[in-house]
Each structure stands twice: as structure tokens, then as C-alpha cells.
Amino acid sequence: MVLMRILGIETSCDETGISILEFKNNQCKILANLVYSQIKVHQPYGGVVPNLAKREHQKNLIPMLQLALKEARLEKNKRKNQKIKLPASKIQVLENLLLKDEILKQNLLSFFQTIDKPKIDLIAVTKGPGLAPALWPGVNCARALSYFWHIPLLGINHLEAHILSNWLPKEKNQWTTLQITQNLFPATDLIISGGHTQLVLIKKIGCYRLIGETRDDAAGECFDKTARLLGLSYPGGPAIAAEAKKTKKLPPSSFSISLPRPMINQKNYDFSFAGLKTAVLYLVEDLKKQKVSLNLIRPFLAAEIQNSINEVLVSKTIRLAKNFHTKTIIAAGGVAANEALCELLQQEAAKKLPGIKVIIPAKQYTGDNAAMIALTAYFHQKQPIHWEKLKADPNLKL
Ligand code: KG4
Ligand code: ZN
């Protein structure tokens, strides 16, 4: 069976990802998987600043690609002194393609002068959904590589990639069989990230039906916004989870902290988290009026916020799995890193749906990464797109 190498590129939000995966006989091997988190850049602003994200992606994509090629031992004929002369016609095409990505253009032009075409069979890049200024540098970088090296190109849906991240090999450089068999389906999928909260019915890979979604804020967004109200730093999810853990070490609170579980009893599969954020705001103000120290009460507030979000997510997921008789529940996205959520999901599934399989991504793949983009491309390898036609689509649906 032929060996296939896919280069993955991810820039939908505040993580720059470059990954190279190898495939053979339904097996997958990670040759390189680099993620550069911009958290430090955005932290002072309390959230992601799109134009800063764009600048960071432009700066980091090519140095990361060089590193990834080196790790994957695909850096052929690297020249130190004698540079490759680029034809003027090719430079002109690249100039036009990268008109709005000056830093990336400079990096790419000097990169093409020092390295020969590597043995990559397909280039895959996140097309959407995501922040437009963040998506474009990734898309344009992939288009430029595809044009210059004559390598087929694919635009990938970031949400589908989060789903498939569940099957990424846990270790680097080890062949792992892709155990995505038809007996997992139909499956209930809970996609929970900074921008999305969706319940999806999966009939097979590539066949998705949106059943419910948030009507306002996403679960991750709610973690981020309520964390800010508690004086915790960005990203709020991990900060709230860490704070909530402290409740075990403190004496029981004498304050009654109770937050709503929005839409938990409604028979639909939609969510709404904006009201929870407002409830936290009022609660914090009320506590301030009562001269209660936020430092003292913060862990209990964090635990209650986490419980509220998790209970709603789990309750609706279990209901969907039950009503649609699915064989599997699959969690995906950044919020799936929340340990309390995963525990609750597993407990409730075992209690209410005995025999159902619960699949949770390995922690290192819950956040944005390019390995999941390359893996998704493997399943869609027969649908490449010409580099001139690929566009970022910030509102791309599953
Ligand atoms: O999937 P992701 O990395 O990026 C998007 O595509 O949005 O998700 C980021 C979100 C952020 O809102 C972050 O606060 C949340 O995932 N998150 C968590 C945890 N780790 C990250 N939320 C709850 N608990 C966590 N441990
Ligand atoms: Zn994501």
C-alpha cells in the first residue's frame, strides 16, 4: 500500500499549528506536531485580539514549518550559502497571493530560496469556522505552498477536525491503526469550544446532522467570560477548573451560592449560556455589597459555574443519545479538556445508557492543533481544490 504524507496547517484562532502525518494501510503516524499558543500575547486584553492573532500567525508559520520538516526528516537539500534563484514569474504570483500578508510573504520568499520541495503528498489547512483575520494567513500560506511545490490542497472544516482528533495517535513516531469502524455509528457528538456548542448526530465520517446548538454564548465563551468576572485570567476554562479544585481543600462555605442550569429541562437540544454569565455578574456584585471577600469565595463560585455548565451539557447529550439510540457519545473541542465534565459524562452514560461507548479526546488534542487537520484531510483526500479557488470561510458549517 502507498505511503501518504499530509501537511496540516491550523490558524483559526490563537494557536498556530503545523503538523506532518504519515498514512499507510489505515494506519497513521505523527512525524511532527507543533502548536504555538499565543495566550501570552492576548492575556493582557482578556481575550483574543483578531489582528494580533493574524500578525502572530504570519510571523510563526514558516519558522514552525521549517522546524516540522526537520523533525519529520523531510528537509531536503537545505542550503546555507547557495540560494535557489526564484523565477520572476513565480515571485509575481506569490506577491499577488500574499498582498495582505507582508510578513508571511517575506518569510516564504526566503524559505523557498533555501529548501527543495519536500516529500509531502497533500496540504491541508483550516478553512473555517474561525476568526477571519486569523484564518487567512494559514489559508494563504497553504495556497502559496501548493502553488509553488505543485502539491494538492484541501480546505478543512475545523469542527470536523475536532471530532476526528479523538483518533489521533497518542504518541509521536508510532504507527497506530485508525479504529474508526462503522459499529461506532450512529454517534452523538458534543462539540464544545470557545466559539461553538453543538450537538451533532454522526451517521458516518463526513455525514453530520446538527441537532442543537447554543442560541447565544458558547460553553467555552461562558467559561472565559465568567472567569473574567471572578478576576481570573484568559483562557477562563482551565482557570475556573483549577479554582474549583480548591474547594476540596477549604472548609465548607457558609454562603449559599446557587446558579441556574439554563434550559436544562427544555425538551429541545439547544443551549443558552449568556444568562448564566449575567447571573454570575449579579452574584459577584451582591457579594461585594455584603463585603464578602472575593478571594475567599472564588473557588466556590468557580465550582458552581463549572457544575452549571457541565450539568446542562451532559444532560442534553445523554438525552440525545437516548432518544436517537446512538451507540457512541463523542466529545470534541477545547472544553473537553475539563476533567469534571468528562467524569460526569462517563458517570451519567454508565448510569443511564449502559453499554454505550464514551469517547473523549486525549488532553493534548482537545485544543486547536494541526494534527487533527491533517487527519481529517486523509478522509477527504479525493476532493482536492485548486489553490486559486480556496478561500477562508469564517462561518463554515459542519
Ligand atoms: O477548541 P478550542 O481550543 O478553540 C476554539 O476552537 O474555540 O477551545 C478553546 C476553549 C476556551 O474557551 C477555553 O477556555 C476552553 O476551550 N477550555 C476549557 C478548558 N480548557 C480549555 N474549558 C473548560 N475546562 C478546561 N479545562
Ligand atoms: Zn477549536
Short mmCIF file of C-alpha atoms and ligand atoms in Angstrom, two decimals:
data_model
loop_
_atom_site.label_atom_id
_atom_site.label_comp_id
_atom_site.label_asym_id
_atom_site.label_seq_id
_atom_site.Cartn_x
_atom_site.Cartn_y
_atom_site.Cartn_z
CA MET A 1 0.00 0.00 0.00
CA VAL A 2 1.24 3.51 -0.81
CA LEU A 3 2.61 5.78 1.84
CA MET A 4 0.96 9.16 2.08
CA ARG A 5 2.25 12.26 3.88
CA ILE A 6 -0.05 15.14 4.77
CA LEU A 7 1.00 18.59 5.97
CA GLY A 8 -1.62 20.18 8.26
CA ILE A 9 -1.92 23.92 8.95
CA GLU A 10 -4.17 25.43 11.64
CA THR A 11 -4.70 29.16 12.34
CA SER A 12 -8.41 29.54 13.14
CA CYS A 13 -7.94 31.37 16.45
CA ASP A 14 -4.98 31.96 18.76
CA GLU A 15 -2.94 28.82 18.18
CA THR A 16 -0.59 28.37 15.24
CA GLY A 17 -0.38 24.68 14.34
CA ILE A 18 1.86 22.83 11.88
CA SER A 19 1.80 19.07 11.67
CA ILE A 20 3.03 16.31 9.37
CA LEU A 21 1.27 12.94 9.44
CA GLU A 22 2.09 9.76 7.56
CA PHE A 23 -0.52 7.18 6.48
CA LYS A 24 -0.25 3.58 5.29
CA ASN A 25 -2.81 0.73 5.29
CA ASN A 26 -5.33 2.52 7.52
CA GLN A 27 -2.52 3.34 9.93
CA CYS A 28 -1.38 6.78 10.98
CA LYS A 29 1.92 8.10 12.34
CA ILE A 30 2.68 11.59 13.65
CA LEU A 31 6.03 12.79 12.31
CA ALA A 32 5.72 16.32 13.71
CA ASN A 33 3.05 18.21 15.63
CA LEU A 34 3.88 21.76 16.63
CA VAL A 35 1.46 24.10 18.39
CA TYR A 36 2.43 27.64 19.27
CA SER A 37 -0.01 29.18 21.71
CA GLN A 38 -0.44 32.96 21.62
CA ILE A 39 -2.06 33.08 25.07
CA LYS A 40 0.64 35.39 26.46
CA VAL A 41 0.04 37.90 23.64
CA HIS A 42 -3.72 38.07 24.21
CA GLN A 43 -3.80 37.71 28.00
CA PRO A 44 -3.40 41.45 28.77
CA TYR A 45 -6.58 42.09 26.73
CA GLY A 46 -8.63 39.38 28.46
CA GLY A 47 -9.45 37.61 25.17
CA VAL A 48 -8.27 37.05 21.60
CA VAL A 49 -7.48 40.22 19.60
CA PRO A 50 -8.00 39.17 15.94
CA ASN A 51 -5.37 41.43 14.36
CA LEU A 52 -2.74 40.41 16.89
CA ALA A 53 -3.57 36.77 16.13
CA LYS A 54 -3.11 37.48 12.42
CA ARG A 55 0.32 39.07 12.98
CA GLU A 56 1.47 36.19 15.18
CA HIS A 57 0.37 33.55 12.64
CA GLN A 58 2.19 35.44 9.86
CA LYS A 59 5.36 35.56 11.95
CA ASN A 60 5.32 31.97 13.16
CA LEU A 61 4.04 29.81 10.31
CA ILE A 62 7.26 29.49 8.29
CA PRO A 63 9.72 29.05 11.20
CA MET A 64 7.36 26.35 12.52
CA LEU A 65 7.12 24.70 9.10
CA GLN A 66 10.92 24.60 8.91
CA LEU A 67 11.07 23.01 12.34
CA ALA A 68 8.36 20.48 11.49
CA LEU A 69 10.11 19.45 8.25
CA LYS A 70 13.33 19.00 10.22
CA GLU A 71 11.58 16.87 12.87
CA ALA A 72 9.96 14.78 10.15
CA ARG A 73 13.35 14.45 8.37
CA LEU A 74 11.86 15.92 5.22
CA GLU A 75 14.11 18.97 5.00
CA LYS A 76 15.80 18.11 1.73
CA ASN A 77 18.97 19.87 0.50
CA LYS A 78 18.84 22.74 2.91
CA ARG A 79 21.15 25.40 1.51
CA LYS A 80 23.12 27.70 3.75
CA ASN A 81 25.18 29.76 1.31
CA GLN A 82 24.00 28.97 -2.19
CA LYS A 83 20.40 30.12 -2.53
CA ILE A 84 17.92 28.84 -5.13
CA LYS A 85 17.06 31.54 -7.66
CA LEU A 86 13.30 32.00 -7.86
CA PRO A 87 11.83 32.71 -11.33
CA ALA A 88 10.42 36.25 -11.62
CA SER A 89 7.06 34.89 -12.83
CA LYS A 90 6.68 32.79 -9.65
CA ILE A 91 7.67 35.72 -7.43
CA GLN A 92 4.98 37.80 -9.13
CA VAL A 93 2.26 35.21 -8.40
CA LEU A 94 3.37 34.98 -4.76
CA GLU A 95 3.44 38.80 -4.47
CA ASN A 96 -0.19 38.94 -5.61
CA LEU A 97 -1.28 36.00 -3.48
CA LEU A 98 0.28 37.41 -0.32
CA LEU A 99 -0.60 41.06 -0.87
CA LYS A 100 -2.18 41.37 2.58
CA ASP A 101 0.34 39.14 4.36
CA GLU A 102 3.61 41.09 4.14
CA ILE A 103 5.46 39.31 6.97
CA LEU A 104 4.40 35.90 5.70
CA LYS A 105 5.43 36.86 2.15
CA GLN A 106 8.96 37.83 3.20
CA ASN A 107 9.33 34.64 5.23
CA LEU A 108 8.03 32.47 2.40
CA LEU A 109 10.24 34.03 -0.27
CA SER A 110 13.41 33.41 1.71
CA PHE A 111 12.16 29.93 2.69
CA PHE A 112 11.66 28.93 -0.96
CA GLN A 113 15.23 30.07 -1.68
CA THR A 114 16.74 27.67 0.82
CA ILE A 115 14.77 24.44 0.56
CA ASP A 116 13.75 21.95 -2.14
CA LYS A 117 10.24 20.53 -2.45
CA PRO A 118 9.74 18.07 0.44
CA LYS A 119 8.05 14.67 0.05
CA ILE A 120 4.56 15.82 1.01
CA ASP A 121 1.57 14.44 -0.92
CA LEU A 122 -1.20 16.72 0.31
CA ILE A 123 -1.51 20.09 2.08
CA ALA A 124 -4.50 20.56 4.42
CA VAL A 125 -5.49 23.85 6.01
CA THR A 126 -8.33 25.03 8.24
CA LYS A 127 -10.81 26.83 6.00
CA GLY A 128 -13.23 27.71 8.81
CA PRO A 129 -15.05 28.35 11.05
CA GLY A 130 -12.85 30.81 12.89
CA LEU A 131 -11.74 34.44 13.04
CA ALA A 132 -11.29 35.82 9.51
CA PRO A 133 -8.02 37.69 10.22
CA ALA A 134 -6.59 34.53 11.83
CA LEU A 135 -7.79 32.09 9.14
CA TRP A 136 -6.35 33.98 6.15
CA PRO A 137 -2.61 33.71 6.89
CA GLY A 138 -2.99 29.92 7.24
CA VAL A 139 -5.06 29.64 4.06
CA ASN A 140 -2.72 31.89 2.07
CA CYS A 141 0.36 30.07 3.33
CA ALA A 142 -1.16 26.74 2.23
CA ARG A 143 -2.13 28.19 -1.16
CA ALA A 144 1.39 29.53 -1.71
CA LEU A 145 2.97 26.17 -0.82
CA SER A 146 0.52 24.31 -3.05
CA TYR A 147 1.22 26.67 -5.97
CA PHE A 148 5.00 26.69 -5.56
CA TRP A 149 5.52 23.00 -4.96
CA HIS A 150 2.62 21.67 -7.10
CA ILE A 151 1.14 19.74 -4.17
CA PRO A 152 -2.65 19.11 -4.00
CA LEU A 153 -4.53 21.26 -1.49
CA LEU A 154 -7.59 20.73 0.75
CA GLY A 155 -9.62 23.17 2.90
CA ILE A 156 -10.72 21.53 6.16
CA ASN A 157 -13.67 22.18 8.48
CA HIS A 158 -12.25 22.92 11.93
CA LEU A 159 -15.26 21.38 13.73
CA GLU A 160 -14.99 18.09 11.84
CA ALA A 161 -11.29 18.08 12.71
CA HIS A 162 -12.11 18.44 16.43
CA ILE A 163 -14.35 15.35 16.15
CA LEU A 164 -11.63 13.32 14.42
CA SER A 165 -8.97 14.43 16.93
CA ASN A 166 -10.28 11.53 19.05
CA TRP A 167 -8.43 9.09 16.79
CA LEU A 168 -5.03 10.77 16.63
CA PRO A 169 -2.12 8.55 17.76
CA LYS A 170 -1.25 9.26 21.39
CA GLU A 171 2.50 9.01 20.76
CA LYS A 172 4.72 10.57 18.11
CA ASN A 173 6.51 8.35 15.58
CA GLN A 174 4.37 5.27 16.26
CA TRP A 175 2.14 3.59 13.71
CA THR A 176 -1.41 3.49 15.09
CA THR A 177 -4.40 1.80 13.45
CA LEU A 178 -7.27 4.19 12.79
CA GLN A 179 -10.07 2.45 14.65
CA ILE A 180 -12.97 4.33 13.13
CA THR A 181 -15.32 1.48 12.36
CA GLN A 182 -18.95 1.64 11.28
CA ASN A 183 -20.09 -0.04 14.54
CA LEU A 184 -19.42 3.26 16.37
CA PHE A 185 -22.28 4.88 14.44
CA PRO A 186 -24.76 6.45 14.75
CA ALA A 187 -22.93 8.57 17.30
CA THR A 188 -23.88 11.58 19.41
CA ASP A 189 -21.27 14.29 19.21
CA LEU A 190 -20.88 17.13 21.69
CA ILE A 191 -18.70 19.87 20.19
CA ILE A 192 -17.62 22.31 22.86
CA SER A 193 -15.10 25.03 22.11
CA GLY A 194 -14.55 28.75 22.54
CA GLY A 195 -16.80 29.57 19.60
CA HIS A 196 -19.17 26.60 19.35
CA THR A 197 -21.51 24.45 21.39
CA GLN A 198 -23.27 21.94 19.19
CA LEU A 199 -24.96 18.57 19.43
CA VAL A 200 -24.45 16.64 16.24
CA LEU A 201 -25.66 13.25 15.07
CA ILE A 202 -22.97 11.40 13.14
CA LYS A 203 -24.11 8.67 10.74
CA LYS A 204 -20.58 8.09 9.42
CA ILE A 205 -17.44 10.15 8.89
CA GLY A 206 -18.45 13.00 6.59
CA CYS A 207 -22.18 12.67 7.35
CA TYR A 208 -23.24 15.06 10.12
CA ARG A 209 -26.65 16.39 11.20
CA LEU A 210 -26.83 19.39 13.52
CA ILE A 211 -29.49 18.67 16.17
CA GLY A 212 -28.96 21.52 18.61
CA GLU A 213 -26.65 24.42 19.37
CA THR A 214 -26.21 27.42 21.60
CA ARG A 215 -28.54 30.33 20.99
CA ASP A 216 -26.00 32.84 22.34
CA ASP A 217 -22.64 32.23 24.03
CA ALA A 218 -20.64 29.03 23.56
CA ALA A 219 -19.69 26.93 26.60
CA GLY A 220 -16.01 27.91 26.31
CA GLU A 221 -17.01 31.55 25.92
CA CYS A 222 -19.06 31.27 29.11
CA PHE A 223 -16.06 29.82 30.97
CA ASP A 224 -13.89 32.67 29.61
CA LYS A 225 -16.36 35.47 30.43
CA THR A 226 -17.33 34.28 33.90
CA ALA A 227 -13.66 33.69 34.75
CA ARG A 228 -13.05 37.34 33.98
CA LEU A 229 -15.85 38.34 36.38
CA LEU A 230 -14.08 36.31 39.06
CA GLY A 231 -10.80 38.12 38.34
CA LEU A 232 -9.22 35.06 36.70
CA SER A 233 -7.04 35.27 33.61
CA TYR A 234 -7.65 34.16 29.99
CA PRO A 235 -8.35 31.40 28.97
CA GLY A 236 -11.04 31.04 31.60
CA GLY A 237 -11.80 27.31 31.25
CA PRO A 238 -8.58 25.97 32.75
CA ALA A 239 -8.54 28.83 35.31
CA ILE A 240 -12.05 28.01 36.56
CA ALA A 241 -11.28 24.28 36.65
CA ALA A 242 -8.15 24.89 38.75
CA GLU A 243 -10.01 27.25 41.09
CA ALA A 244 -12.90 24.80 41.52
CA LYS A 245 -10.46 22.09 42.63
CA LYS A 246 -9.51 24.24 45.65
CA THR A 247 -12.97 23.78 47.19
CA LYS A 248 -11.85 20.35 48.38
CA LYS A 249 -9.10 21.95 50.45
CA LEU A 250 -11.20 24.67 52.10
CA PRO A 251 -13.80 24.46 54.88
CA PRO A 252 -17.41 24.34 53.62
CA SER A 253 -18.73 27.77 52.71
CA SER A 254 -21.30 29.42 54.89
CA PHE A 255 -22.64 31.24 51.84
CA SER A 256 -25.28 29.82 49.63
CA ILE A 257 -24.13 30.04 46.03
CA SER A 258 -26.62 28.78 43.55
CA LEU A 259 -26.66 29.44 39.83
CA PRO A 260 -29.28 28.47 37.22
CA ARG A 261 -28.91 25.47 34.86
CA PRO A 262 -30.12 27.23 31.69
CA MET A 263 -32.59 25.28 29.50
CA ILE A 264 -31.82 22.00 31.28
CA ASN A 265 -35.49 20.98 31.45
CA GLN A 266 -36.45 22.07 27.96
CA LYS A 267 -37.12 19.18 25.62
CA ASN A 268 -35.02 20.62 22.77
CA TYR A 269 -31.27 20.16 22.24
CA ASP A 270 -30.31 23.84 22.32
CA PHE A 271 -28.24 25.69 24.88
CA SER A 272 -28.05 29.24 26.23
CA PHE A 273 -25.18 30.44 28.39
CA ALA A 274 -25.49 34.24 28.24
CA GLY A 275 -27.94 34.27 31.16
CA LEU A 276 -25.52 32.30 33.31
CA LYS A 277 -22.87 34.96 32.75
CA THR A 278 -25.35 37.66 33.86
CA ALA A 279 -26.31 35.62 36.93
CA VAL A 280 -22.62 35.42 37.90
CA LEU A 281 -22.26 39.17 37.40
CA TYR A 282 -25.18 39.90 39.79
CA LEU A 283 -23.95 37.36 42.29
CA VAL A 284 -20.45 38.87 42.38
CA GLU A 285 -21.91 42.38 42.79
CA ASP A 286 -24.17 41.18 45.56
CA LEU A 287 -21.28 39.55 47.40
CA LYS A 288 -19.26 42.76 47.09
CA LYS A 289 -22.15 44.72 48.64
CA GLN A 290 -22.21 42.26 51.51
CA LYS A 291 -18.45 42.91 51.90
CA VAL A 292 -17.67 39.23 51.28
CA SER A 293 -14.08 38.78 50.10
CA LEU A 294 -13.95 37.50 46.51
CA ASN A 295 -10.69 35.74 47.36
CA LEU A 296 -12.47 33.65 49.95
CA ILE A 297 -15.50 32.81 47.86
CA ARG A 298 -13.86 32.45 44.41
CA PRO A 299 -13.30 28.66 44.49
CA PHE A 300 -16.97 28.05 45.40
CA LEU A 301 -18.18 30.36 42.65
CA ALA A 302 -15.87 28.63 40.17
CA ALA A 303 -17.13 25.20 41.21
CA GLU A 304 -20.76 26.29 40.84
CA ILE A 305 -20.13 27.81 37.38
CA GLN A 306 -18.38 24.63 36.28
CA ASN A 307 -21.18 22.44 37.68
CA SER A 308 -23.86 24.51 35.99
CA ILE A 309 -22.23 24.41 32.53
CA ASN A 310 -21.29 20.73 32.80
CA GLU A 311 -24.68 19.55 34.06
CA VAL A 312 -26.51 21.24 31.19
CA LEU A 313 -24.06 19.90 28.58
CA VAL A 314 -24.17 16.35 29.92
CA SER A 315 -27.92 16.25 30.46
CA LYS A 316 -28.72 17.25 26.86
CA THR A 317 -26.04 14.96 25.42
CA ILE A 318 -27.40 11.94 27.30
CA ARG A 319 -30.96 12.78 26.22
CA LEU A 320 -29.94 12.94 22.56
CA ALA A 321 -28.01 9.66 22.76
CA LYS A 322 -31.04 8.02 24.38
CA ASN A 323 -33.69 9.38 22.02
CA PHE A 324 -31.68 8.73 18.85
CA HIS A 325 -30.43 5.32 20.07
CA THR A 326 -26.80 6.12 19.32
CA LYS A 327 -24.06 3.61 20.00
CA THR A 328 -21.45 6.14 20.99
CA ILE A 329 -21.02 9.55 22.60
CA ILE A 330 -18.09 11.56 21.30
CA ALA A 331 -16.77 14.72 22.96
CA ALA A 332 -14.70 17.23 20.99
CA GLY A 333 -13.16 20.69 21.36
CA GLY A 334 -11.24 22.75 23.89
CA VAL A 335 -13.80 22.43 26.73
CA ALA A 336 -13.46 18.62 26.53
CA ALA A 337 -10.21 19.19 28.47
CA ASN A 338 -12.42 19.78 31.54
CA GLU A 339 -11.89 16.73 33.74
CA ALA A 340 -15.04 17.26 35.82
CA LEU A 341 -17.09 17.36 32.62
CA CYS A 342 -15.58 14.14 31.29
CA GLU A 343 -16.14 12.38 34.63
CA LEU A 344 -19.76 13.49 34.76
CA LEU A 345 -20.36 12.44 31.15
CA GLN A 346 -18.89 8.98 31.79
CA GLN A 347 -20.81 8.54 35.07
CA GLU A 348 -24.16 9.58 33.62
CA ALA A 349 -23.67 7.49 30.48
CA ALA A 350 -22.83 4.41 32.57
CA LYS A 351 -25.88 5.03 34.79
CA LYS A 352 -28.48 5.93 32.15
CA LEU A 353 -27.22 4.25 28.97
CA PRO A 354 -25.39 1.06 29.98
CA GLY A 355 -23.26 -0.34 27.16
CA ILE A 356 -22.83 2.97 25.36
CA LYS A 357 -19.25 3.87 24.43
CA VAL A 358 -17.96 7.29 25.53
CA ILE A 359 -15.04 8.68 23.54
CA ILE A 360 -13.05 11.62 24.89
CA PRO A 361 -10.05 13.14 23.11
CA ALA A 362 -6.60 12.84 24.69
CA LYS A 363 -5.92 16.06 26.60
CA GLN A 364 -3.08 17.12 24.26
CA TYR A 365 -5.53 17.15 21.33
CA THR A 366 -8.54 18.90 22.93
CA GLY A 367 -7.24 22.35 21.99
CA ASP A 368 -6.55 23.58 18.47
CA ASN A 369 -3.83 21.67 16.63
CA ALA A 370 -2.85 20.87 13.06
CA ALA A 371 -2.59 17.10 13.52
CA MET A 372 -6.40 16.91 13.56
CA ILE A 373 -6.48 18.96 10.32
CA ALA A 374 -4.09 16.56 8.58
CA LEU A 375 -6.04 13.54 9.85
CA THR A 376 -9.34 14.97 8.56
CA ALA A 377 -7.73 15.54 5.17
CA TYR A 378 -6.88 11.85 4.99
CA PHE A 379 -10.62 11.08 4.93
CA HIS A 380 -11.31 13.68 2.22
CA GLN A 381 -8.18 13.19 0.14
CA LYS A 382 -10.20 12.59 -3.04
CA GLN A 383 -11.63 16.14 -3.03
CA PRO A 384 -8.64 18.50 -3.52
CA ILE A 385 -9.20 22.11 -4.58
CA HIS A 386 -7.11 24.32 -6.89
CA TRP A 387 -5.02 26.81 -4.88
CA GLU A 388 -6.64 29.78 -6.63
CA LYS A 389 -10.11 28.66 -5.53
CA LEU A 390 -9.53 28.11 -1.81
CA LYS A 391 -10.95 30.82 0.46
CA ALA A 392 -11.24 31.17 4.22
CA ASP A 393 -14.85 30.83 5.41
CA PRO A 394 -15.23 32.23 8.96
CA ASN A 395 -18.83 30.92 9.26
CA LEU A 396 -18.33 27.48 7.70
CA LYS A 397 -20.92 24.97 8.96
CA LEU A 398 -20.34 21.31 9.69
O1 KG4 B 1 -11.27 24.31 20.71
P1 KG4 B 1 -10.55 25.44 21.33
O2 KG4 B 1 -9.09 25.26 21.68
O3 KG4 B 1 -10.61 26.70 20.41
C1 KG4 B 1 -11.74 27.00 19.64
O4 KG4 B 1 -11.90 26.42 18.54
O5 KG4 B 1 -12.55 27.80 20.17
O6 KG4 B 1 -11.37 25.86 22.64
C2 KG4 B 1 -10.96 26.91 23.46
C3 KG4 B 1 -11.90 27.00 24.65
C4 KG4 B 1 -11.67 28.23 25.52
O7 KG4 B 1 -12.89 28.88 25.71
C5 KG4 B 1 -11.13 27.65 26.82
O8 KG4 B 1 -11.47 28.41 27.96
C6 KG4 B 1 -11.79 26.29 26.83
O9 KG4 B 1 -11.74 25.86 25.49
N1 KG4 B 1 -11.09 25.35 27.72
C7 KG4 B 1 -11.64 24.79 28.82
C8 KG4 B 1 -10.63 24.01 29.44
N2 KG4 B 1 -9.51 24.10 28.67
C9 KG4 B 1 -9.80 24.93 27.62
N3 KG4 B 1 -12.88 24.91 29.34
C10 KG4 B 1 -13.14 24.24 30.47
N4 KG4 B 1 -12.23 23.49 31.13
C11 KG4 B 1 -10.97 23.34 30.66
N5 KG4 B 1 -10.09 22.59 31.31
ZN ZN B 2 -11.11 24.70 18.03
#
